[in-house]
XYZ file of C-alpha atoms in Angstrom:
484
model
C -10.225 -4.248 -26.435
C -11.535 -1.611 -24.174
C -13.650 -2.836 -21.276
C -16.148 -0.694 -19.794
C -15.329 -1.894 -16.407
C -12.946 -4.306 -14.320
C -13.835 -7.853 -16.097
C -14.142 -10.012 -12.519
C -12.964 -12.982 -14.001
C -11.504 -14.617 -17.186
C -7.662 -13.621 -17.461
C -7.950 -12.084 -14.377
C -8.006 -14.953 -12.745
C -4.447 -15.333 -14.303
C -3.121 -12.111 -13.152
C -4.015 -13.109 -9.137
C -1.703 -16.481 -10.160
C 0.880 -14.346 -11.563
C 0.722 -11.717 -8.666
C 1.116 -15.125 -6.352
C 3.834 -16.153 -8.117
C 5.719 -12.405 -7.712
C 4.942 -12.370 -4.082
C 6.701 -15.712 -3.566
C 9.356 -14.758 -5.734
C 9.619 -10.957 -3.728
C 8.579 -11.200 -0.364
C 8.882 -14.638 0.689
C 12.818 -15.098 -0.588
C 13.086 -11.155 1.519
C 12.098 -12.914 4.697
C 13.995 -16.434 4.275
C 16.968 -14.544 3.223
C 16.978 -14.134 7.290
C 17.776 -17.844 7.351
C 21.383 -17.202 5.836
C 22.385 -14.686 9.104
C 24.469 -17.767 10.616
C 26.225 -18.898 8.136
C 26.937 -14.922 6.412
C 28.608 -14.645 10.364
C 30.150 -17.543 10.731
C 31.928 -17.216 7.104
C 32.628 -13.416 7.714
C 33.477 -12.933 11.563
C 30.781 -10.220 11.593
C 28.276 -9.535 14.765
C 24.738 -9.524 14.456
C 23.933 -6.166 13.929
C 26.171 -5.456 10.635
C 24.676 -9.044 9.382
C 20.896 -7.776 9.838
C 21.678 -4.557 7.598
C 21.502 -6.996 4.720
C 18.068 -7.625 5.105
C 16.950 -4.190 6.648
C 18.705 -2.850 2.804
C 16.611 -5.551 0.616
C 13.639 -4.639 2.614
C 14.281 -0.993 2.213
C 15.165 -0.800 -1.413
C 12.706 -3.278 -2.626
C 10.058 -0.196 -0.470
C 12.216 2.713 -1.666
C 11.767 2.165 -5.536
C 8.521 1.169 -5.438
C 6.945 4.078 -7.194
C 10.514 3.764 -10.450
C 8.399 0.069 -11.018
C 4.908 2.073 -11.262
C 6.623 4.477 -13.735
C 8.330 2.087 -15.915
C 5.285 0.178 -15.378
C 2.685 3.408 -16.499
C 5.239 4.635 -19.387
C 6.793 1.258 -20.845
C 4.718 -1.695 -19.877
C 3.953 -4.173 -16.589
C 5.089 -6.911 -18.569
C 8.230 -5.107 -19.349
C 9.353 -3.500 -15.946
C 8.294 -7.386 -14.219
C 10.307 -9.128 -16.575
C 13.143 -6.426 -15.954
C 12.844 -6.563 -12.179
C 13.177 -10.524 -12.425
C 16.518 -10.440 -14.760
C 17.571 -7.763 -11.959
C 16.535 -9.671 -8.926
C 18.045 -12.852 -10.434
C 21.628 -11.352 -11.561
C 21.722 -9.690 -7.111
C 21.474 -13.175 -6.084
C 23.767 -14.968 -8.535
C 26.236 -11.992 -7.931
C 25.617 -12.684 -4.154
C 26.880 -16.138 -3.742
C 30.379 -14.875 -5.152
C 30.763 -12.637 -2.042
C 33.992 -11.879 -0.280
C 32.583 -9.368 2.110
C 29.136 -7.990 3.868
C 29.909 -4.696 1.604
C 29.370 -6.974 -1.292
C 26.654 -8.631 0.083
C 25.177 -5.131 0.718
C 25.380 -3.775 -2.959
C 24.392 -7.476 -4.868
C 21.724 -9.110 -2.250
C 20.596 -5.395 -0.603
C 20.418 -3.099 -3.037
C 20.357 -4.821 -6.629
C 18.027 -7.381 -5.935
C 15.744 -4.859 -3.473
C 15.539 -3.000 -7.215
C 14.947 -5.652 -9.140
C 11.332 -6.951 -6.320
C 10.596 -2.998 -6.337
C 10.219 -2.975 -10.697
C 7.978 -6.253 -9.795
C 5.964 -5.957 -6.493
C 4.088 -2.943 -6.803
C 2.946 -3.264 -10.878
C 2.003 -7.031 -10.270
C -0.281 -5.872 -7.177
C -1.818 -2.720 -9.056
C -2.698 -5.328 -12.358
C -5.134 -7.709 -9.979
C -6.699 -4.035 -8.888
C -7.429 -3.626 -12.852
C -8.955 -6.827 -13.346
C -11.159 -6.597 -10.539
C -13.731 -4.491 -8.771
C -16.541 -6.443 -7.052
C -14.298 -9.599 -6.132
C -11.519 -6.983 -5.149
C -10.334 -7.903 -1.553
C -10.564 -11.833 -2.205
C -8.317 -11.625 -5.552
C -5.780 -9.420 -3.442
C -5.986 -11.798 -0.154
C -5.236 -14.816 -2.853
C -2.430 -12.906 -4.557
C -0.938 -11.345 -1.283
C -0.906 -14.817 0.220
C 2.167 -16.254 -1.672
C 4.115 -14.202 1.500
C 2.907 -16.516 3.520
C 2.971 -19.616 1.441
C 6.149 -19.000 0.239
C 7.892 -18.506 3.763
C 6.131 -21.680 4.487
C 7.714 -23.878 2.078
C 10.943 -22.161 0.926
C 12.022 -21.650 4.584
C 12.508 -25.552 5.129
C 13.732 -26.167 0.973
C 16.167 -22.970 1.924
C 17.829 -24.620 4.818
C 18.350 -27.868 3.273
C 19.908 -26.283 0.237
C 22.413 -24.499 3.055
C 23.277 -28.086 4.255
C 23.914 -29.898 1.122
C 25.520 -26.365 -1.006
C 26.270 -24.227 1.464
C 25.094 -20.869 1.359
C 26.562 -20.305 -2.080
C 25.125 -22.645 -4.081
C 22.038 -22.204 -2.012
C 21.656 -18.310 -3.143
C 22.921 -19.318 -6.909
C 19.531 -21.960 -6.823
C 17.555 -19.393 -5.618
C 19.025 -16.667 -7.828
C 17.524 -19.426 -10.731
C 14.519 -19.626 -9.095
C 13.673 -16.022 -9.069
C 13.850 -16.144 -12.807
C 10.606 -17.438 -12.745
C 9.839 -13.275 -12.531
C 9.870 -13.066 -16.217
C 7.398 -15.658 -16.282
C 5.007 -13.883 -14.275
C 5.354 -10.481 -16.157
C 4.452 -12.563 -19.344
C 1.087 -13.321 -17.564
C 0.410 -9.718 -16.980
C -1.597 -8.894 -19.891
C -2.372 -5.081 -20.129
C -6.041 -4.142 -20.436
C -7.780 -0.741 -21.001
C -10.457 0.366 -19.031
C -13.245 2.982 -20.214
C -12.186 5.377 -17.230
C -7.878 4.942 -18.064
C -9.284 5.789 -22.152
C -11.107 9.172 -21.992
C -10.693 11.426 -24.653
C -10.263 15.324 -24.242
C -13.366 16.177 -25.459
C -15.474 13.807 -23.310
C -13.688 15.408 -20.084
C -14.271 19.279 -21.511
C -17.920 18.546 -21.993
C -18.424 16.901 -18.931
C -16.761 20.195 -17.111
C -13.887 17.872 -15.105
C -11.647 20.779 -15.204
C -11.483 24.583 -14.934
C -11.418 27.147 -18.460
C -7.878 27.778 -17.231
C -6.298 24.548 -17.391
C -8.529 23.201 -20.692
C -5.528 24.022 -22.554
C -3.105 21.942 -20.250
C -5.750 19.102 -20.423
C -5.533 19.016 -24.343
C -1.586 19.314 -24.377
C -2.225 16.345 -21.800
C -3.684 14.003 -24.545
C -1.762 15.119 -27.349
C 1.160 13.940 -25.567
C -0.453 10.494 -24.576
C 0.197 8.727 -28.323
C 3.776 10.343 -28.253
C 4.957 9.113 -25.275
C 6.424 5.831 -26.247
C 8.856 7.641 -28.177
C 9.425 9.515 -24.702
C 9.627 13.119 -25.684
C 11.264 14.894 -22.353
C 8.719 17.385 -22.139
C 5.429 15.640 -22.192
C 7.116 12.543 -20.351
C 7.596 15.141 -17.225
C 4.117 16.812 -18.322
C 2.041 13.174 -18.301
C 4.489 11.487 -14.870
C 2.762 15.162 -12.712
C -0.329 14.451 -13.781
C -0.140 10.873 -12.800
C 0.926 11.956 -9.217
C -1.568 14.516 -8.648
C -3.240 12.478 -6.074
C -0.581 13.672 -3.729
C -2.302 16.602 -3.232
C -5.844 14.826 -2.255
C -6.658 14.952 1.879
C -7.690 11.812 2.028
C -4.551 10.522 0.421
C -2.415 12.445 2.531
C -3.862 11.116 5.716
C -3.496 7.539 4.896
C 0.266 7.792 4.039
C 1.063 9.189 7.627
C -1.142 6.534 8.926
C 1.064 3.793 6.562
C 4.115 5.338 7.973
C 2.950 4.547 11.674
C 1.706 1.167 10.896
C 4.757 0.277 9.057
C 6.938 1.492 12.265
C 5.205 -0.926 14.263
C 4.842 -3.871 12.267
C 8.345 -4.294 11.406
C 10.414 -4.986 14.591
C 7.974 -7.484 16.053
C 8.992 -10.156 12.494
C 12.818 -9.417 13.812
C 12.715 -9.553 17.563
C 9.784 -11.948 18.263
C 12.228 -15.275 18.709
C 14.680 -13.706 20.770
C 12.105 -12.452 23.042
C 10.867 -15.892 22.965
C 14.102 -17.097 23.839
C 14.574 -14.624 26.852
C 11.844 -15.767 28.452
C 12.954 -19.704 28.163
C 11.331 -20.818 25.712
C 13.568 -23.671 23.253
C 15.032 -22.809 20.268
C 12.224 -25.137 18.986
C 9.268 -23.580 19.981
C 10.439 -20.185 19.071
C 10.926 -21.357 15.366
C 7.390 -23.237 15.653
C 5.871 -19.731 16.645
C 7.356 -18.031 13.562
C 5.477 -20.986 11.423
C 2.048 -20.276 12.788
C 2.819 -16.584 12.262
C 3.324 -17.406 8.517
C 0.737 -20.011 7.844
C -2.168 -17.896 9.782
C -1.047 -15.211 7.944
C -2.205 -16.961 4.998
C -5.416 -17.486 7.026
C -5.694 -13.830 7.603
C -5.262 -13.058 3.783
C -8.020 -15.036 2.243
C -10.581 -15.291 4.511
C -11.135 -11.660 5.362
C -10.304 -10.794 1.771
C -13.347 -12.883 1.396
C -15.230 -11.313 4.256
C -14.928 -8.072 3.031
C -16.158 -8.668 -0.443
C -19.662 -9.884 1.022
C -22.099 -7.347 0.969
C -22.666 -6.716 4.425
C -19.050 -5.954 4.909
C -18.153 -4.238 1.514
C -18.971 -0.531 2.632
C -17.281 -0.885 5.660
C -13.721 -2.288 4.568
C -11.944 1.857 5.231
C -12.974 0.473 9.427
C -11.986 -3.337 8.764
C -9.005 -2.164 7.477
C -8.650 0.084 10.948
C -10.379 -2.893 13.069
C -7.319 -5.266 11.977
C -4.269 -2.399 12.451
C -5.743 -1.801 15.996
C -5.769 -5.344 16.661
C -2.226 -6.043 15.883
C -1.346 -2.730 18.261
C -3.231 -4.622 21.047
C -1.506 -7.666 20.469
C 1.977 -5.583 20.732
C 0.653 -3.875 24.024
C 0.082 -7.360 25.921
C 3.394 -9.087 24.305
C 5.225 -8.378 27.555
C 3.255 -9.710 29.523
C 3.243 -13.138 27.860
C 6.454 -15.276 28.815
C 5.685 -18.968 28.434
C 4.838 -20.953 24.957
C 1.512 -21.664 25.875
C 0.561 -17.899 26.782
C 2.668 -17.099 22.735
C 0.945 -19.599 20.751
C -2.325 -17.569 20.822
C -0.766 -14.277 20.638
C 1.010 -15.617 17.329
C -2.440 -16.570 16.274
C -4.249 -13.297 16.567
C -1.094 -11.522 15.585
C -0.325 -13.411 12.163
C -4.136 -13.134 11.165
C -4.786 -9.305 11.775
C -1.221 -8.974 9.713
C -2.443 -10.524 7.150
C -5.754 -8.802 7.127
C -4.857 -5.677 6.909
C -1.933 -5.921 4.305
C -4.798 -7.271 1.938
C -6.697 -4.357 2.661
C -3.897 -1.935 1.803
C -4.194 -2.052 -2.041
C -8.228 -2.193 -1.643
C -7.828 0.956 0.495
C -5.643 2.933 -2.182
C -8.092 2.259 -4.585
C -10.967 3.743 -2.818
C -9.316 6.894 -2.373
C -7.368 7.627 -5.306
C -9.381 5.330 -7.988
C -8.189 2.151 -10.164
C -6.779 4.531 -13.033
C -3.777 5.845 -10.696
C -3.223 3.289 -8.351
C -0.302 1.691 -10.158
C 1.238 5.486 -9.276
C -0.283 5.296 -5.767
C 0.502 2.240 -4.866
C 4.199 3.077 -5.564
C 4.277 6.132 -3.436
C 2.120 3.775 -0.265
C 5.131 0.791 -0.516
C 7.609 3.658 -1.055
C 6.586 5.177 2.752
C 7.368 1.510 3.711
C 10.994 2.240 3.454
C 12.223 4.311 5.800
C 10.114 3.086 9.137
C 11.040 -0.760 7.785
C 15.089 0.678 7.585
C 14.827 2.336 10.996
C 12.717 0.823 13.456
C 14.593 -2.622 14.110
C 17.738 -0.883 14.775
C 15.483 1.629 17.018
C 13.851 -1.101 18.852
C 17.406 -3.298 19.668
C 18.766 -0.105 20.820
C 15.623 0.235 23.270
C 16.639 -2.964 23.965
C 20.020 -2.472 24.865
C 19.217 0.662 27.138
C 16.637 -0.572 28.949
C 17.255 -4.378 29.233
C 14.146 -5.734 27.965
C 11.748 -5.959 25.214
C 9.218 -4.275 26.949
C 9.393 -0.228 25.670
C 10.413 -1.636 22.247
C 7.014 -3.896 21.657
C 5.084 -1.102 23.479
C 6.356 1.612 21.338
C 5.286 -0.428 18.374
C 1.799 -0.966 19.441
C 0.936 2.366 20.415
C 2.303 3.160 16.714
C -0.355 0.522 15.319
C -2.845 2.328 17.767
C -2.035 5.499 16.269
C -1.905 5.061 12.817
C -6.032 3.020 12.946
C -7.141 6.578 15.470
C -5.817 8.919 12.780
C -7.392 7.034 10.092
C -10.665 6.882 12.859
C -10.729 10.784 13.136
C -10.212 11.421 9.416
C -13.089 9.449 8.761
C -15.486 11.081 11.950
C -14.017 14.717 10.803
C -15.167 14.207 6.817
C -18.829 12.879 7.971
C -19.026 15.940 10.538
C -18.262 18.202 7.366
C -20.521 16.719 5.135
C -23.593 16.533 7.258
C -22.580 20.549 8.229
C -22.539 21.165 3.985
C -25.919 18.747 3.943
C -27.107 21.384 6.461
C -26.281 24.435 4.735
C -27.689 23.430 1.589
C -30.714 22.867 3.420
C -30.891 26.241 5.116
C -29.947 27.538 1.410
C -32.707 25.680 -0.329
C -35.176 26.946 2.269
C -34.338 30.871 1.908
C -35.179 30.381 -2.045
C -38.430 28.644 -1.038
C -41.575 29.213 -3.681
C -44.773 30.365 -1.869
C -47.355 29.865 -4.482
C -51.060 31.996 -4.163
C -53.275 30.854 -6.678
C -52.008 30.812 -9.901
C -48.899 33.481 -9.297
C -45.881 32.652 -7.551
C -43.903 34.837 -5.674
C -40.473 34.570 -4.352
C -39.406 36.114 -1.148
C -35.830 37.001 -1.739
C -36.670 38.031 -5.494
C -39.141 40.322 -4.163
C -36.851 41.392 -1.411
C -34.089 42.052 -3.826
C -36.723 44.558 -5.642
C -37.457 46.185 -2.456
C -33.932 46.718 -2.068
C -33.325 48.297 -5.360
C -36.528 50.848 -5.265
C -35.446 51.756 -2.160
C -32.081 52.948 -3.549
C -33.450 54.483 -6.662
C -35.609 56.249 -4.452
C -32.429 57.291 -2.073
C -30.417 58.295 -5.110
C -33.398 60.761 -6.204
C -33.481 62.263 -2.865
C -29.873 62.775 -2.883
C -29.663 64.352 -6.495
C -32.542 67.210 -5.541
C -30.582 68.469 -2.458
C-alpha cells in the first residue's frame, strides 16, 4: 500500500529492532574483533602494527562499499542485499578461523566480511528513515544504539569464547551468530511512500523540471517498471538520477565536514588505553574506561535522539548535530592534559556521550538535506567518506606518536579536525541565511519599484508609465532622424 507519509509507528517499530539487531551484528563484532589482536600475534609472530591492519581493512571496507548496499538495496530489494550481506559476513568469519596467515586474515575477516556489514549497515539505517518522520532522531538513537550494547555484552561473551575455543572456534561461533543478518533483512519490509511514487505527469504539471529535460524525465519512468529485468541502459539512466544529490551545496559541504569528523573520531577508539597506560594507569582501569565509553555511548544515543525530537529542539538539530562534534573536539584538545584515572573517568563520560550524539544525528542530518526518497543513495555515499580517514588516521596518529614521543600532537590534531568539521558546517549555515535575507531584500526593493499608486478610481503604474515615456520618446527621436 502506498502511504502518504512516514507511518511513525506500527511495523516501524520493527524495522528500529531489526536495524538494532544489524548494528550489533556490524559494528559491535567490528570493534570486539580488536579483542582477538593478542592471540592473532601470539599465534602468528606478527607486531602490532601489521595485526591492527585487520581491523583498520573491516572498518574500511565495511565504509568503502557502503553506497554497492544502497544500490543493490534501491535496484533489487533491502531485504535481499541484508540477507546477502549476512550470508557474506557469515562465510568471512567462518573462512577466518581456518587462517594460516595475517594475508588470509586480511582477505576473509577484512575484506569479505567488511562487504558483507557494507550490503547491511547502510540499507538497514536508511529503512528506520522511511518509517519515520516526526519520531525520527529517537528511532535512529534506539537503532544506532546496538554499537554500544553490543560492545557491551559481546566484548566479555567474546573473551570467554577465546578461553574455552580459542580464537578459532571463537570466530566460527561468531561467524554463526552473524547469521542472524538474514533474520533482520526478513524484518525489513519495503514500503512506498507518496513522494518515492510520483508519476511523470504529476511532476510535468507541477513544473519540477525544465522543457529540455521533460523528455529525459519521461524516459526516467518508463524505465522504472523495467528495471527488475535490469536493462543496461536505463539501469545506468535510473542509478544517475539517484545520485544527483551530489551536485546539491548543501550536500557537498556536509561530506567534507564528515570527512574531518571521521579523521578525528577514529584514532582516539585505538589509542585511548595505551595513552592510559603511559600515564600509569592499570591495565584495569584502562579497560574500565573503554566500558563507560561504550555504555554512555548508549546514553548519548537515546537520550538526545529523544531530545531532539521535542519540539523545542526539532528545528535546531543541523546546530545539535554541530554542538555535539565540537564537543568531542574539546574533549580531544584537553586529553593531554589529563594523566590520572580520576581526571579520565569524566573525560570518557563527556566523550562517549557527544559520540554517540552526533552519530544519531548523522542519518537525521542526510535526510534534511537530500530528502527521505534518496537517502538510501546518500547515506551510502556519507558512510562511504568514512573509509578513507577511518583507514588512514590511526596509522597517521601512531606515527605522530613515534616522532614526537607522546600522544599529545596526535589527540590535538584530532580535535582541531572535530573543531573544523562543526565551523565549516557553522559558516555554511551563517553564509545561506546571509544570502537569503540579501534575496528577501531584493525582492523587497523589486516589489516596491512595481508599487500601484491608486487616484480615485484609476490606477497608474510608475514604471508602466515610465516605460511609455520611454518609447514616445524614441518614436519621436526616430521621426526626427528620418526628416534630416
Amino acid at each position: 500500500a502506498r502511504h502518504t507519509g512516514p507511518p511513525d509507528g506500527g511495523w516501524g517499530w520493527m524495522i528500529v529492532a531489526g536495524c538494532f539487531l544489524v548494528t550489533i551484528c556490524t559494528r559491535a563484532v567490528t570493534r570486539c574483533i580488536s579483542i582477538f589482536f593478542v592471540e592473532f600475534q601470539a599465534y602468528f609472530g606478527q607486531d602490532y602494527a601489521r595485526t591492527a591492519w585487520i581491523h583498520s581493512i573491516v572498518d574500511c571496507a565495511t565504509m568503502l562499499c557502503a553506497p554497492l548496499g544502497s544500490l543493490i538495496s534501491n535496484h533489487v530489494s533491502c531485504q535481499v542485499g541484508i540477507m546477502l550481506g549476512g550470508l557474506l559476513a557469515s562465510t568471512g568469519l567462518i573462512l577466518s578461523s581456518f587462517a594460516t596467515s595475517l594475508e588470509h586474515l586480511y582477505l576473509s575477516l577484512g575484506v569479505l566480511t567488511g562487504l558483507g556489514f557494507a550490503l547491511c549497515y547502510s540499507p538497514a539505517i536508511a529503512m528506520v528513515g522511511k518509517y519515520f518522520n516526526k519520531r525520527k532522531a529517537l528511532a535512529y538513537g534506539i537503532a544506532m544504539s546496538g554499537s554500544g550494547i553490543g560492545t557491551f555484552i559481546l566484548a566479555p561473551v567474546v573473551q570467554l569464547l577465546i578461553e574455552q575455543f580459542s580464537w578459532r572456534g571463537a570466530l566460527l561461533i561468531l561467524g554463526g551468530f552473524v547469521l542472524n543478518l538474514c533474520v533482520c533483512g526478513a524484518l525489513m519490509r519495503p514500503i512506498s511512500l507518496k513522494e518515492d511514487c510520483k508519476t511523470a505527469p504529476e511532476f510535468l504539471e507541477q513544473g519540477y523540471v525544465p522543457e529540455t529535460e521533460k523528455q529525459d524525465l519521461k524516459r526516467m519512468f518508463i524505465c522504472s517498471p523495467l528495471i527488475k529485468l535490469w536493462p543496461h541502459e536505463c539501469l545506468c539512466y535510473c542509478s544517475w538520477k539517484e545520485y544527483d544529490f551530489l551536485l546539491m551545496p548543501g550536500f557537498m559541504v556536509l561530506a567534507v565536514s564528515v570527512l574531518f569528523m571521521a579523521y578525528g573520531c577514529s584514532p582516539l577508539f585505538v589509542y585511548l588505553v595505551p595513552y592510559a597506560l603511559s600515564v600509569g594507569v592499570s591495565h584495569h582501569q584502562a579497560a574500565f574506561l573503554m566500558s563507560i565509553l561504550g555504555v554512555i555511548d548508549i546514553i548519548g544515543n537515546i537520550t538526545f535522539g529523544w531530545l531532539t525530537d521535542r519540539r523545542c529542539l526539532k528545528k535546531h538539530r543541523y546546530f545539535c548535530y554541530l554542538f555535539a562534534v565540537g564537543m568531542d573536539g574539546l574533549c580531544c584538545l584537553f586529553l593531554p592534559v589529563l594523566q590520572s584515572f580520576p581526571l579520565l573517568v569524566p573525560f570518557s563520560f563527556t566523550f562517549g556521550y557527544f559520540d554517540g550524539a552526533y552519530v544519531t544525528l548523522i542519518p537525521v542530518m542526510t535526510a534534511d538535506v537530500v530528502g527521505t526518497s534518496l537517502l538510501s543513495s546518500a547515506l551510502g555515499v556519507v558512510y562511504f567518506l568514512h573509509a578513507i580517514p577511518y583507514l588512514v588516521s590511526p596509522p597517521v596518529a601512531g606515527w605522530l606518536v613515534d616522532t614526537t614521543g607522546s600522544y599529545t600532537a596526535s589527540f590535538l590534531l584530532c580535535g582541531f579536525s572535530m573543531i573544523f568539521s562543526s565551523a565549516l558546517l557553522c559558516f555554511a549555515r551563517l553564509a545561506k541565511k546571509i544570502k537569503r535575507t540579501h534575496l528577501r531584500s531584493l525582492a523587497g526593493n523589486t516589489a516596491l519599484k512595481q508599487h500601484i499608486w491608486t487616484n480615485g478610481a484609476i490606477a497608474y503604474s510608475v514604471t508602466a508609465e515610465l516605460d511609455q515615456k520611454d518609447v514616445e520618446f524614441l518614436a519621436v527621436d526616430k521621426n526626427s532622424f528620418s526628416n534630416r
